[in-house]
Coordinates of N, CA and C and ligand atoms in Angstrom, one line a residue:
X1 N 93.5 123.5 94.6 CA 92.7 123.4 95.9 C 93.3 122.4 96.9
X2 N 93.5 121.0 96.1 CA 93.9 120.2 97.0 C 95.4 120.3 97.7
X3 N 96.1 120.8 97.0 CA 97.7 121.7 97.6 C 97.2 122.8 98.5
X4 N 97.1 123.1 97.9 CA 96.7 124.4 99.5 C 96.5 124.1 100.7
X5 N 94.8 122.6 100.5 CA 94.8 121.7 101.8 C 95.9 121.3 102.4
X6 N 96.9 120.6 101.8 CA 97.6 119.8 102.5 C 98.8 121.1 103.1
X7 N 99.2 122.0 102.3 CA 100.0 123.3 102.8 C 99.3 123.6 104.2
X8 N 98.4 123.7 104.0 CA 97.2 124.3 105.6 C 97.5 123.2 106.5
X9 N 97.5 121.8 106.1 CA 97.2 120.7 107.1 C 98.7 120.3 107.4
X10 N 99.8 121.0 107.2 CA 101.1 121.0 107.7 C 101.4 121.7 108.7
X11 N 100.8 123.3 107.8 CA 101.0 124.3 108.8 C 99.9 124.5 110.4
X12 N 99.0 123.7 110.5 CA 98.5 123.3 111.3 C 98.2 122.0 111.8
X13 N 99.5 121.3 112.0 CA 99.2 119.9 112.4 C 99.8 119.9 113.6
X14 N 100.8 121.1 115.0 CA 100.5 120.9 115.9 C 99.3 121.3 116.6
X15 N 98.1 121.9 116.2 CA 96.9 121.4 116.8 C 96.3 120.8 116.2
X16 N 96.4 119.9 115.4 CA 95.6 118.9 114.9 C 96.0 117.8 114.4
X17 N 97.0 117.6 114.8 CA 97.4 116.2 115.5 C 97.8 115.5 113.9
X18 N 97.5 116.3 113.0 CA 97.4 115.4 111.5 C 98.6 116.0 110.6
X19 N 99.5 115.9 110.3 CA 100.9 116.6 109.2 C 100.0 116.4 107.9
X20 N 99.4 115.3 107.8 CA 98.6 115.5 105.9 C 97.5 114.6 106.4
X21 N 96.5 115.0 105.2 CA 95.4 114.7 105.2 C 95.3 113.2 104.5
X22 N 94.5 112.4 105.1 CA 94.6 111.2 103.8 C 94.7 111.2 102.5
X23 N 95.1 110.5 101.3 CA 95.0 110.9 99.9 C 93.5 110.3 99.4
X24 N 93.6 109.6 100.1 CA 91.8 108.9 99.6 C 90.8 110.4 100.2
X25 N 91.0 110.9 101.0 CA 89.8 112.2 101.5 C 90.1 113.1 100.3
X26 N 91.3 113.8 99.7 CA 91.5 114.6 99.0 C 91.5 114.1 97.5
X27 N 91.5 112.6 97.0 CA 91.6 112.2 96.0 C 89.9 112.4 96.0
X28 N 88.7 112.3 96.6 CA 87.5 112.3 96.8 C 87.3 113.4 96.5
X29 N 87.9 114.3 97.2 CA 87.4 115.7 97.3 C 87.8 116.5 95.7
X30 N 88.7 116.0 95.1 CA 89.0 116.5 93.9 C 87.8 116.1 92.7
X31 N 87.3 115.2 93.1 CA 86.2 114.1 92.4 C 84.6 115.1 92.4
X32 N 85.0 116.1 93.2 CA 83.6 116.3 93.6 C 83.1 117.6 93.4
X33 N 82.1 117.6 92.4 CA 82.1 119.0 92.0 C 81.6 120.7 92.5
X34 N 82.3 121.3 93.7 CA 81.6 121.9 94.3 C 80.8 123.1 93.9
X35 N 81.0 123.6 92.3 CA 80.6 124.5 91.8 C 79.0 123.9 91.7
X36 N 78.5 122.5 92.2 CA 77.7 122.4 91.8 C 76.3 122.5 92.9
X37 N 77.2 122.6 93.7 CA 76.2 122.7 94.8 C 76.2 124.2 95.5
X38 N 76.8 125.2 95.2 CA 76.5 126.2 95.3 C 75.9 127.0 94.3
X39 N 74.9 128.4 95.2 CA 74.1 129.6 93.9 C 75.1 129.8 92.7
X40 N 74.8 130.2 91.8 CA 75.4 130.9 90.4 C 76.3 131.6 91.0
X41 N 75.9 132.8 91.8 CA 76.9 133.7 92.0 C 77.8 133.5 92.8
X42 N 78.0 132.6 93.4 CA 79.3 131.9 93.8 C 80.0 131.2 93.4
X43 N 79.6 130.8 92.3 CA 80.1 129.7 91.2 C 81.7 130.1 90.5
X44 N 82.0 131.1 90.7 CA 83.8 131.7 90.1 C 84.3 131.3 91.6
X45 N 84.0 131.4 92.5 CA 84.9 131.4 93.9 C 84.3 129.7 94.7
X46 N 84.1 128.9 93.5 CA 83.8 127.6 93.9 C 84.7 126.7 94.3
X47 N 86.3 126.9 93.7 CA 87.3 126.2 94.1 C 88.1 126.8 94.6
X48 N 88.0 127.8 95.6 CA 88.6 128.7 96.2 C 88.8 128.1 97.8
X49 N 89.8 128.2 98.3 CA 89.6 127.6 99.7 C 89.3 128.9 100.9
X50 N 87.4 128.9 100.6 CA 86.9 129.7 101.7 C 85.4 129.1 101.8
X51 N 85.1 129.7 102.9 CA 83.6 129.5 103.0 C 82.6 130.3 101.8
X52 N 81.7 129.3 101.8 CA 80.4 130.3 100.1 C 79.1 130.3 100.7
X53 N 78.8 130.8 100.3 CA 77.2 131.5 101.4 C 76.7 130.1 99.9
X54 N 75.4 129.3 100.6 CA 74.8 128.9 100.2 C 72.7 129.3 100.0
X55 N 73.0 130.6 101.0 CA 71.3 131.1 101.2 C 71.1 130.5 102.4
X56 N 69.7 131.3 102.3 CA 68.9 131.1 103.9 C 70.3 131.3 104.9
X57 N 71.1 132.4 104.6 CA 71.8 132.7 106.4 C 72.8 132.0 106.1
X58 N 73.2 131.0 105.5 CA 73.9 129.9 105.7 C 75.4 129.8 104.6
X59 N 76.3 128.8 105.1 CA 77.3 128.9 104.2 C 77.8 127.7 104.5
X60 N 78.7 126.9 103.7 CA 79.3 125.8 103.6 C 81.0 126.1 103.7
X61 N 81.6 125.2 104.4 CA 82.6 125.5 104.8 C 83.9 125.4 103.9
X62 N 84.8 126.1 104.4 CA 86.1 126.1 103.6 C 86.7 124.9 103.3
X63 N 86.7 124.4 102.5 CA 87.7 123.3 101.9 C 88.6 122.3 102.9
X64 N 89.5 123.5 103.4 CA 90.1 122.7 104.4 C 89.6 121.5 105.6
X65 N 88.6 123.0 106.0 CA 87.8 122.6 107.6 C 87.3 121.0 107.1
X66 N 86.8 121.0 105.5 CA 85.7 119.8 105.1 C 86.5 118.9 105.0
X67 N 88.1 118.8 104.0 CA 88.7 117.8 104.4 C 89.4 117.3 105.9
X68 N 89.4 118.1 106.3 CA 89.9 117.6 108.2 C 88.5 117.4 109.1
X69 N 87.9 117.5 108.7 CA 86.6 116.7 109.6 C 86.7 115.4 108.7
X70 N 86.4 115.7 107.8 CA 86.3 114.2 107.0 C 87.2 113.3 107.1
X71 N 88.6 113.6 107.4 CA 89.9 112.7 107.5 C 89.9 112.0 109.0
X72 N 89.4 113.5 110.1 CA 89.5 113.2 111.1 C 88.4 112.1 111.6
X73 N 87.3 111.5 111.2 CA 86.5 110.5 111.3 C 87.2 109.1 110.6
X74 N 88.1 108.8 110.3 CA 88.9 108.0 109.8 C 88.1 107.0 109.0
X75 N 87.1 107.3 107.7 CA 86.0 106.4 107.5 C 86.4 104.9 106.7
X76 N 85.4 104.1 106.8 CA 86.0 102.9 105.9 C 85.3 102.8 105.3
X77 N 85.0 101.9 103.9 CA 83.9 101.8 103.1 C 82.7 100.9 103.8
X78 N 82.6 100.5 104.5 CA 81.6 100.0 105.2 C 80.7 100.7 106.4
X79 N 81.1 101.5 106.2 CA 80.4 102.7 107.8 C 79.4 103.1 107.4
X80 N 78.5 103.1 108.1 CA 77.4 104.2 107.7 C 77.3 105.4 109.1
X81 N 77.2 106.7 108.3 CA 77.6 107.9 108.6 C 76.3 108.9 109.1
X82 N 76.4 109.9 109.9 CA 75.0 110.4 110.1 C 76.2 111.9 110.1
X83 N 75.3 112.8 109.0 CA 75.2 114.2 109.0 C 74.6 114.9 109.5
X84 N 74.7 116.1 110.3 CA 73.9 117.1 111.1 C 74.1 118.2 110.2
X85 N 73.4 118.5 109.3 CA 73.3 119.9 108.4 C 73.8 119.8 107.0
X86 N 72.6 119.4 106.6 CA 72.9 118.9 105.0 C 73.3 120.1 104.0
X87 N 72.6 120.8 104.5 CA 73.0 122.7 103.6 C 73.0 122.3 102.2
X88 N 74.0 122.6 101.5 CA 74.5 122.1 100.2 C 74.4 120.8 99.7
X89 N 74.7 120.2 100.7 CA 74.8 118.4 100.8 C 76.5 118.3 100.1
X90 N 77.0 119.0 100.0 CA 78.8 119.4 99.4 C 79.3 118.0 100.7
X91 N 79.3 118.2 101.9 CA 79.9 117.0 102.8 C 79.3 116.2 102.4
X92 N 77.8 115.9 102.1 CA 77.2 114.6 102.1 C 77.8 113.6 101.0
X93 N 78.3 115.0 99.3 CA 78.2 114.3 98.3 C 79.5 113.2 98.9
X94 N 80.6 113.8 99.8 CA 81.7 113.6 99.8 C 81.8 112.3 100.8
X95 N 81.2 112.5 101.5 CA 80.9 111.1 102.5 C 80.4 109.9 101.8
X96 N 79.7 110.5 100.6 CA 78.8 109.2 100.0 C 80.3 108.0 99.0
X97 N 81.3 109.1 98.3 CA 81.8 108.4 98.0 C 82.5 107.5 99.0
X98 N 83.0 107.8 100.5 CA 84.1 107.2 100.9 C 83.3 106.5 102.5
X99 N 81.8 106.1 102.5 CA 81.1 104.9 102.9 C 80.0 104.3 102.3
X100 N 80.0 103.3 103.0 CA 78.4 102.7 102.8 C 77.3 103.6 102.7
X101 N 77.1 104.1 103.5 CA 75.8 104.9 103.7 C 75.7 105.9 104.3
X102 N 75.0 106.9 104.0 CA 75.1 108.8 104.2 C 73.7 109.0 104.8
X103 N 73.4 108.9 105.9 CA 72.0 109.9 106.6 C 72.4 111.1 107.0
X104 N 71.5 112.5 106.4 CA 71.8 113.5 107.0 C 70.5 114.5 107.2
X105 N 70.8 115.2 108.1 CA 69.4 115.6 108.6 C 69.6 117.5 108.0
X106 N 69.0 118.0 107.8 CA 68.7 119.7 107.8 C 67.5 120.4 108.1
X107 N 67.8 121.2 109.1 CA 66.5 121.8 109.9 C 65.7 123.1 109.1
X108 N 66.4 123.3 108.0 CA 66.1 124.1 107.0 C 65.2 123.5 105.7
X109 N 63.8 123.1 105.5 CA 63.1 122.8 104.7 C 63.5 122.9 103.3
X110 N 63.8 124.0 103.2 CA 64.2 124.4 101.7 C 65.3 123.8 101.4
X111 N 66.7 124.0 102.3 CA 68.1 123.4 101.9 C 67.7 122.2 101.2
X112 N 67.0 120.9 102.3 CA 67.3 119.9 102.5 C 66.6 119.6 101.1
X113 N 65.8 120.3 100.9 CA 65.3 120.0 99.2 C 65.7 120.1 98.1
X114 N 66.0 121.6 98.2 CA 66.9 121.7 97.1 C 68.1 120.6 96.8
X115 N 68.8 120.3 98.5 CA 70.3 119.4 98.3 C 69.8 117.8 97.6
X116 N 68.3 117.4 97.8 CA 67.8 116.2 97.3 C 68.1 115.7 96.0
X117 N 67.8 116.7 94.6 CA 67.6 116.5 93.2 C 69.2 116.5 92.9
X118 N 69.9 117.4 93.7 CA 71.3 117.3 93.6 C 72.1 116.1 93.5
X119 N 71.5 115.3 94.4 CA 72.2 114.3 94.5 C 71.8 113.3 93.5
X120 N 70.3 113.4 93.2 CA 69.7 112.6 91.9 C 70.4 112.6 90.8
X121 N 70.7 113.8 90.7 CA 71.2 114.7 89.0 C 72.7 114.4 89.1
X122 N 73.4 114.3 90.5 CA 74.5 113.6 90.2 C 74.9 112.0 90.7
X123 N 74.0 111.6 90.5 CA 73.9 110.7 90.9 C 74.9 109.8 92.0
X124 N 74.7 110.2 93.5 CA 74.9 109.5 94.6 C 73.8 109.3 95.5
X125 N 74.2 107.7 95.4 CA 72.6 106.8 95.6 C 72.8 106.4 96.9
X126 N 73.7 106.7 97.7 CA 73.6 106.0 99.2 C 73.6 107.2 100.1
X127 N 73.0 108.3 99.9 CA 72.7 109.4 100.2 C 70.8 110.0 100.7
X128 N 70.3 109.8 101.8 CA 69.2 110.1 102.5 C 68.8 111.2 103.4
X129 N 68.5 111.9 102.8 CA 67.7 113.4 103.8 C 66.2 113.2 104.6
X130 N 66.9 113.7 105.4 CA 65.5 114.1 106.5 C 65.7 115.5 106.6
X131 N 64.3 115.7 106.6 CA 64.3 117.3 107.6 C 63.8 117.3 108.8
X132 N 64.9 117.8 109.8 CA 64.2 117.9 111.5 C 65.5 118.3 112.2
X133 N 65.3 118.0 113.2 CA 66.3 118.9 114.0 C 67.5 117.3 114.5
X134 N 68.3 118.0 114.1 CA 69.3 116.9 114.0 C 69.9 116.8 115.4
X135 N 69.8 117.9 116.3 CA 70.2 117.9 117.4 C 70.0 116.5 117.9
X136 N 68.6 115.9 117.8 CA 67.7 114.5 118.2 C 68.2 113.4 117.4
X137 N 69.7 113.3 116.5 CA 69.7 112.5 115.6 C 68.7 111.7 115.3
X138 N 68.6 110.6 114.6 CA 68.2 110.0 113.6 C 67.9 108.5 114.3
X139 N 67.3 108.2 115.0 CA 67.4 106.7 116.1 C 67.2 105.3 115.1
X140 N 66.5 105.9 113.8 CA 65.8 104.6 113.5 C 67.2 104.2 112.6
X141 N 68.4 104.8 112.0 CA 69.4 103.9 111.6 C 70.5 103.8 112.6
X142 N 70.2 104.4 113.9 CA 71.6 104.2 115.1 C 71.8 102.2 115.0
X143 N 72.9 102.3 115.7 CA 74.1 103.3 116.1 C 75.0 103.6 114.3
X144 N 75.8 104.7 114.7 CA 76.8 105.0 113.5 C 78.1 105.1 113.7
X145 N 78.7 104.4 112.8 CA 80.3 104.2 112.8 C 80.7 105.8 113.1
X146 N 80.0 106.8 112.5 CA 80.7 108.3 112.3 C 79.7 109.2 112.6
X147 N 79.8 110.4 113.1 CA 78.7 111.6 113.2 C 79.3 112.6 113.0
X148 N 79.0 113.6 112.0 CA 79.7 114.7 111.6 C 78.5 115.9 112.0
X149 N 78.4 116.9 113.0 CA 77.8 118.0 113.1 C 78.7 119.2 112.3
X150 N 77.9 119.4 111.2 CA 78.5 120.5 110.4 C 78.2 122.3 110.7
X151 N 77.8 122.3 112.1 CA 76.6 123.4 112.8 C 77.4 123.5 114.1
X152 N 77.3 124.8 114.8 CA 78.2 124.8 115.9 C 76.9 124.5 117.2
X153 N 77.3 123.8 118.3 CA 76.4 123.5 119.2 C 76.9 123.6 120.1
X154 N 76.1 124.6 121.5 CA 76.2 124.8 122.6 C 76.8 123.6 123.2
X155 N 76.8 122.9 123.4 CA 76.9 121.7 124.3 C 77.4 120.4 122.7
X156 N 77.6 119.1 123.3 CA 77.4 117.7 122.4 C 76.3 117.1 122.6
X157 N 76.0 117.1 121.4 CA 73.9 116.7 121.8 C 74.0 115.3 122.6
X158 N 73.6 115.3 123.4 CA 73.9 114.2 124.2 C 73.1 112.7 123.5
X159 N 71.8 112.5 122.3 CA 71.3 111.9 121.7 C 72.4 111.2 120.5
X160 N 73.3 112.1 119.7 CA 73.8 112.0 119.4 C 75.2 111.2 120.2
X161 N 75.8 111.3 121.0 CA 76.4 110.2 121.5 C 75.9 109.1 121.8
X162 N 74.6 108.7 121.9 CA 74.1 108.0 122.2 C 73.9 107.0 121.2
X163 N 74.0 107.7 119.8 CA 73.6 106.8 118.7 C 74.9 106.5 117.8
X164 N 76.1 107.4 119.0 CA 77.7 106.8 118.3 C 77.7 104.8 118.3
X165 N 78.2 104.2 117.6 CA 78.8 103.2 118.1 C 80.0 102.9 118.7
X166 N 80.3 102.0 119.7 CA 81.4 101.2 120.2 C 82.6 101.5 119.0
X167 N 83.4 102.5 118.8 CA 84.6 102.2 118.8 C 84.0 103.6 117.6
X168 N 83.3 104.2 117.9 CA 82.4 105.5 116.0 C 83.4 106.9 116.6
X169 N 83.3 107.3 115.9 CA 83.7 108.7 116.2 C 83.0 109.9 115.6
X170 N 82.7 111.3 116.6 CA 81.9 112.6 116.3 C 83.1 113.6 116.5
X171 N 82.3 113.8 114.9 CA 83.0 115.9 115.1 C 82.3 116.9 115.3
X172 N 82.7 117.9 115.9 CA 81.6 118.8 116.6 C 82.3 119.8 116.5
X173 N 82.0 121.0 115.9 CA 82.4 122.7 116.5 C 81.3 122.8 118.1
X174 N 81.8 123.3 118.7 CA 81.0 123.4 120.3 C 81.6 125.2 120.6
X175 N 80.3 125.8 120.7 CA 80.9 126.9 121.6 C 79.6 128.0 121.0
X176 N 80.1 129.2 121.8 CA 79.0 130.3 122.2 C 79.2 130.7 120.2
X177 N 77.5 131.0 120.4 CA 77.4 131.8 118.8 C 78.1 132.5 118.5
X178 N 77.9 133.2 116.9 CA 79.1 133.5 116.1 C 80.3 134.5 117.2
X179 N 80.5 133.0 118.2 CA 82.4 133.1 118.0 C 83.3 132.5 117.9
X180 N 84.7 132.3 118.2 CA 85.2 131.0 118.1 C 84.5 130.0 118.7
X181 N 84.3 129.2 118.1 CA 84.2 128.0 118.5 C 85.5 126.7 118.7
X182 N 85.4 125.5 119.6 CA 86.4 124.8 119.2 C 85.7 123.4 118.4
X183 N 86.7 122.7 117.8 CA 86.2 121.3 116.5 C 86.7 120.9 117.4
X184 N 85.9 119.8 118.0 CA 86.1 119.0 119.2 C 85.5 117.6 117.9
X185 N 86.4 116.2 118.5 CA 86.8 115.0 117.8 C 86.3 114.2 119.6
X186 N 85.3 113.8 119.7 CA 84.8 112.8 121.0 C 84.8 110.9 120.4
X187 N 85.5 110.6 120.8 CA 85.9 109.3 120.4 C 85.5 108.2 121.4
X188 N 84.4 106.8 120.9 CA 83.5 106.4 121.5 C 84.4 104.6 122.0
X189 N 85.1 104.3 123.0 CA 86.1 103.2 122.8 C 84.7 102.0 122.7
X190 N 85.7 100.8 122.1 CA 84.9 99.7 122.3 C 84.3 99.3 123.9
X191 N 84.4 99.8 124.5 CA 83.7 99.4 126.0 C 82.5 100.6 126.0
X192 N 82.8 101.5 125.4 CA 81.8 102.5 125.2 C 82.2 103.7 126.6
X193 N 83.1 103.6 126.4 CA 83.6 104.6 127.1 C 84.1 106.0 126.0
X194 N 83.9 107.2 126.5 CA 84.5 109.0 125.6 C 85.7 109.2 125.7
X195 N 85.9 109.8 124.8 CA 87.0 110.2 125.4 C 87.3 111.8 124.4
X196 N 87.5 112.9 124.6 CA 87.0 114.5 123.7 C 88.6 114.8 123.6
X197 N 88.7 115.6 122.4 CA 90.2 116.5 122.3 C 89.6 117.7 121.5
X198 N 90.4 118.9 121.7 CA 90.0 120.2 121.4 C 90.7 120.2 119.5
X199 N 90.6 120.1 118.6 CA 91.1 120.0 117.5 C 91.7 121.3 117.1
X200 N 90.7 121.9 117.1 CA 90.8 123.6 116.1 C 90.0 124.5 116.8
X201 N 90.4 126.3 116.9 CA 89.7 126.8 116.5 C 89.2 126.7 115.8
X202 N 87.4 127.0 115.3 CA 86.6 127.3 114.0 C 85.5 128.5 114.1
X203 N 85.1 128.5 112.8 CA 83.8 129.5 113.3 C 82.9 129.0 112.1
X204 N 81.7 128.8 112.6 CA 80.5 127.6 112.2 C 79.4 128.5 112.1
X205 N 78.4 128.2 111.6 CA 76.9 128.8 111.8 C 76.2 128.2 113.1
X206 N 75.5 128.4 113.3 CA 75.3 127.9 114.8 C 74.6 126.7 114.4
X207 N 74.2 125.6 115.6 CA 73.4 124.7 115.5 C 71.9 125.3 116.0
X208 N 70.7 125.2 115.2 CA 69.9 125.6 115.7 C 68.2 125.0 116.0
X209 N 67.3 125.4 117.1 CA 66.6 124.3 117.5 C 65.0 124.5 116.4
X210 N 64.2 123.9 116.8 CA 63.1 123.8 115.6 C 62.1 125.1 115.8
X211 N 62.0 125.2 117.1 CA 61.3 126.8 117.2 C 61.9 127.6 116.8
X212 N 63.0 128.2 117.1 CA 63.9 129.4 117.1 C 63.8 129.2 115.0
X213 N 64.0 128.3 114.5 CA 64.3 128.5 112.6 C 62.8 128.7 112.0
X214 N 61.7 128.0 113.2 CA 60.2 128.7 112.9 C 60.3 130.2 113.2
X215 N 60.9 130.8 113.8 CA 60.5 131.9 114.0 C 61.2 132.9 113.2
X216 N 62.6 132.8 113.1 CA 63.7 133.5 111.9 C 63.0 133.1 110.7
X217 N 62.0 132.2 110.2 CA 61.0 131.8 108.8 C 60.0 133.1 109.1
X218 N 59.7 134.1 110.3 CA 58.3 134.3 110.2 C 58.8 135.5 110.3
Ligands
SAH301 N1 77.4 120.5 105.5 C1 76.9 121.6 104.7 C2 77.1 123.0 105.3 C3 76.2 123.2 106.4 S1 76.0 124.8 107.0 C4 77.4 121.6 103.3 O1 78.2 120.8 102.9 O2 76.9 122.4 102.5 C5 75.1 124.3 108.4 C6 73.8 123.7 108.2 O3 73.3 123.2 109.4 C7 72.8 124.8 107.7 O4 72.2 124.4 106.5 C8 71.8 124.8 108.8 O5 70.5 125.1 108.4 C9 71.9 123.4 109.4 N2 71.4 123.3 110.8 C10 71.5 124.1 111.8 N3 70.9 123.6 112.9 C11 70.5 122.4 112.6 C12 69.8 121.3 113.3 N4 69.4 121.4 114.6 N5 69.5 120.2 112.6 C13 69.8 120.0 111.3 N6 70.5 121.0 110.6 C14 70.8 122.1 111.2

C-alpha cells in the first residue's frame, strides 16, 4: 500500500506541489490498522488503495488522499489537531500518532460512537470525540496548529479559520455536491494573514449541517 502511495504521489506531484510523501506520514500509516476500523465486509479490500464505505452513506477515503492531507498539514509532535468528520476515526487513529492532541467532531451520532471504543480497544489516548456539527468547530480547544475537514464544503467554514492559529494550516475539499470537488490547503501566516492553493481534484462525501442529517435520520 505504502508503494503505491508514493508511485501516486510522483505521478501527481505537478499538482500537488509534493514528489513524496513524508516517511514519518507513511511509516505511521503502515502502523495503523485499517482493517480495523472498517465493517467485516470490507475487511479483504482493507489495504487496498480505494475508498471503503464505512455505513450510514458514508465512506473513508482512499489511502492516498489520507496520506496527502496528512503530509500536507506538515504536523509536529507538539500540535494539537482538530478533525471535521471522525467516520471511522482511520484519520484520527493516524493523527493521534504524529501529534499532541486529536479533537474530532462527527455529525453522525452513531459513527462518532462506534469510532470511540475503537480507539479504547486500540489504545490511542490523545484522541477526543464530540458529536455536532463541525462546520462550528470546536472553540473551547482553539486555536489549532492543523484542521483537517475530511467532508466536502460549500464554502471554508469561516469559524474554522478562525480557530486556525498564526502560522496552522487547513485542508478542505470545497465544491458543489457529489462532484469534483477541489483539496484546497489555506495557510494561516504568523501575522494572520491566508493565503489558499488549489491541491487536487477530489471527490468527498459532502459536509453536512445538523437539520438536513436530522432529517436523512427520519
Ligand atoms: N475521516 C473519516 C472519513 C470521513 S467520511 C475516516 O477516517 O473514516 C466524512 C465524515 O464526515 C462522515 O462520517 C460524515 O458523517 C461526517 N460529516 C459530514 N458533515 C459533518 C459535519 N458538519 N460535522 C461533522 N462531521 C460531518
Amino acid at each position: 500500500m505504502i508503494r503505491t502511495i508514493q508511485d501516486i504521489a510522483k505521478q501527481t506531484a505537478y499538482e500537488t506541489g509534493r514528489e513524496e510523501l513524508s516517511q514519518r506520514v507513511l511509516d505511521t500509516m503502515a502502523k495503523i490498522p485499517r482493517h480495523e476500523f472498517v465493517p467485516d465486509s470490507q475487511k479483504p479490500c482493507a489495504y487496498d488503495n480505494r475508498p471503503l464505505s464505512i455505513g450510514h452513506g458514508q465512506t473513508i477515503s482512499q489511502p492516498y488522499i489520507v496520506a496527502l492531507m496528512t503530509d500536507l498539514l506538515d504536523l509536529e509532535l507538539t500540535d494539537i489537531v482538530l478533525e471535521i468528520g471522525t467516520g471511522s476515526g482511520y484519520q484520527a487513529a493516524i493523527l493521534s500518532k504524529l501529534v499532541k492532541q486529536v479533537y474530532t467532531i462527527e455529525i453522525i451520532e452513531a459513527l462518532g460512537k462506534e469510532a470511540q471504543p475503537r480507539f479504547q480497544i486500540l489504545d490511542y489516548q490523545n484522541i477526543e470525540v464530540k458529536i455536532g456539527d463541525g462546520y462550528l468547530g470546536w472553540q473551547e480547544h482553539a486555536p489549532y496548529d492543523a484542521i483537517i475537514v475530511t467532508a466536502a464544503g460549500m464554502d471554508i467554514p469561516p469559524p474554522l479559520v478562525s480557530q486556525l492559529k498564526n502560522g496552522g494550516r487547513l485542508i478542505i475539499p470545497v465544491g458543489e455536491r457529489f462532484q469534483v470537488q477541489s483539496l484546497m490547503l489555506i495557510e494561516k501566516n504568523l501575522e494572520g494573514q491566508l493565503q489558499s492553493r488549489k491541491v487536487l481534484p477530489v471527490a468527498f462525501v459532502p459536509l453536512t449541517r445538523g437539520r438536513e442529517t436530522l432529517n436523512d435520520q427520519i
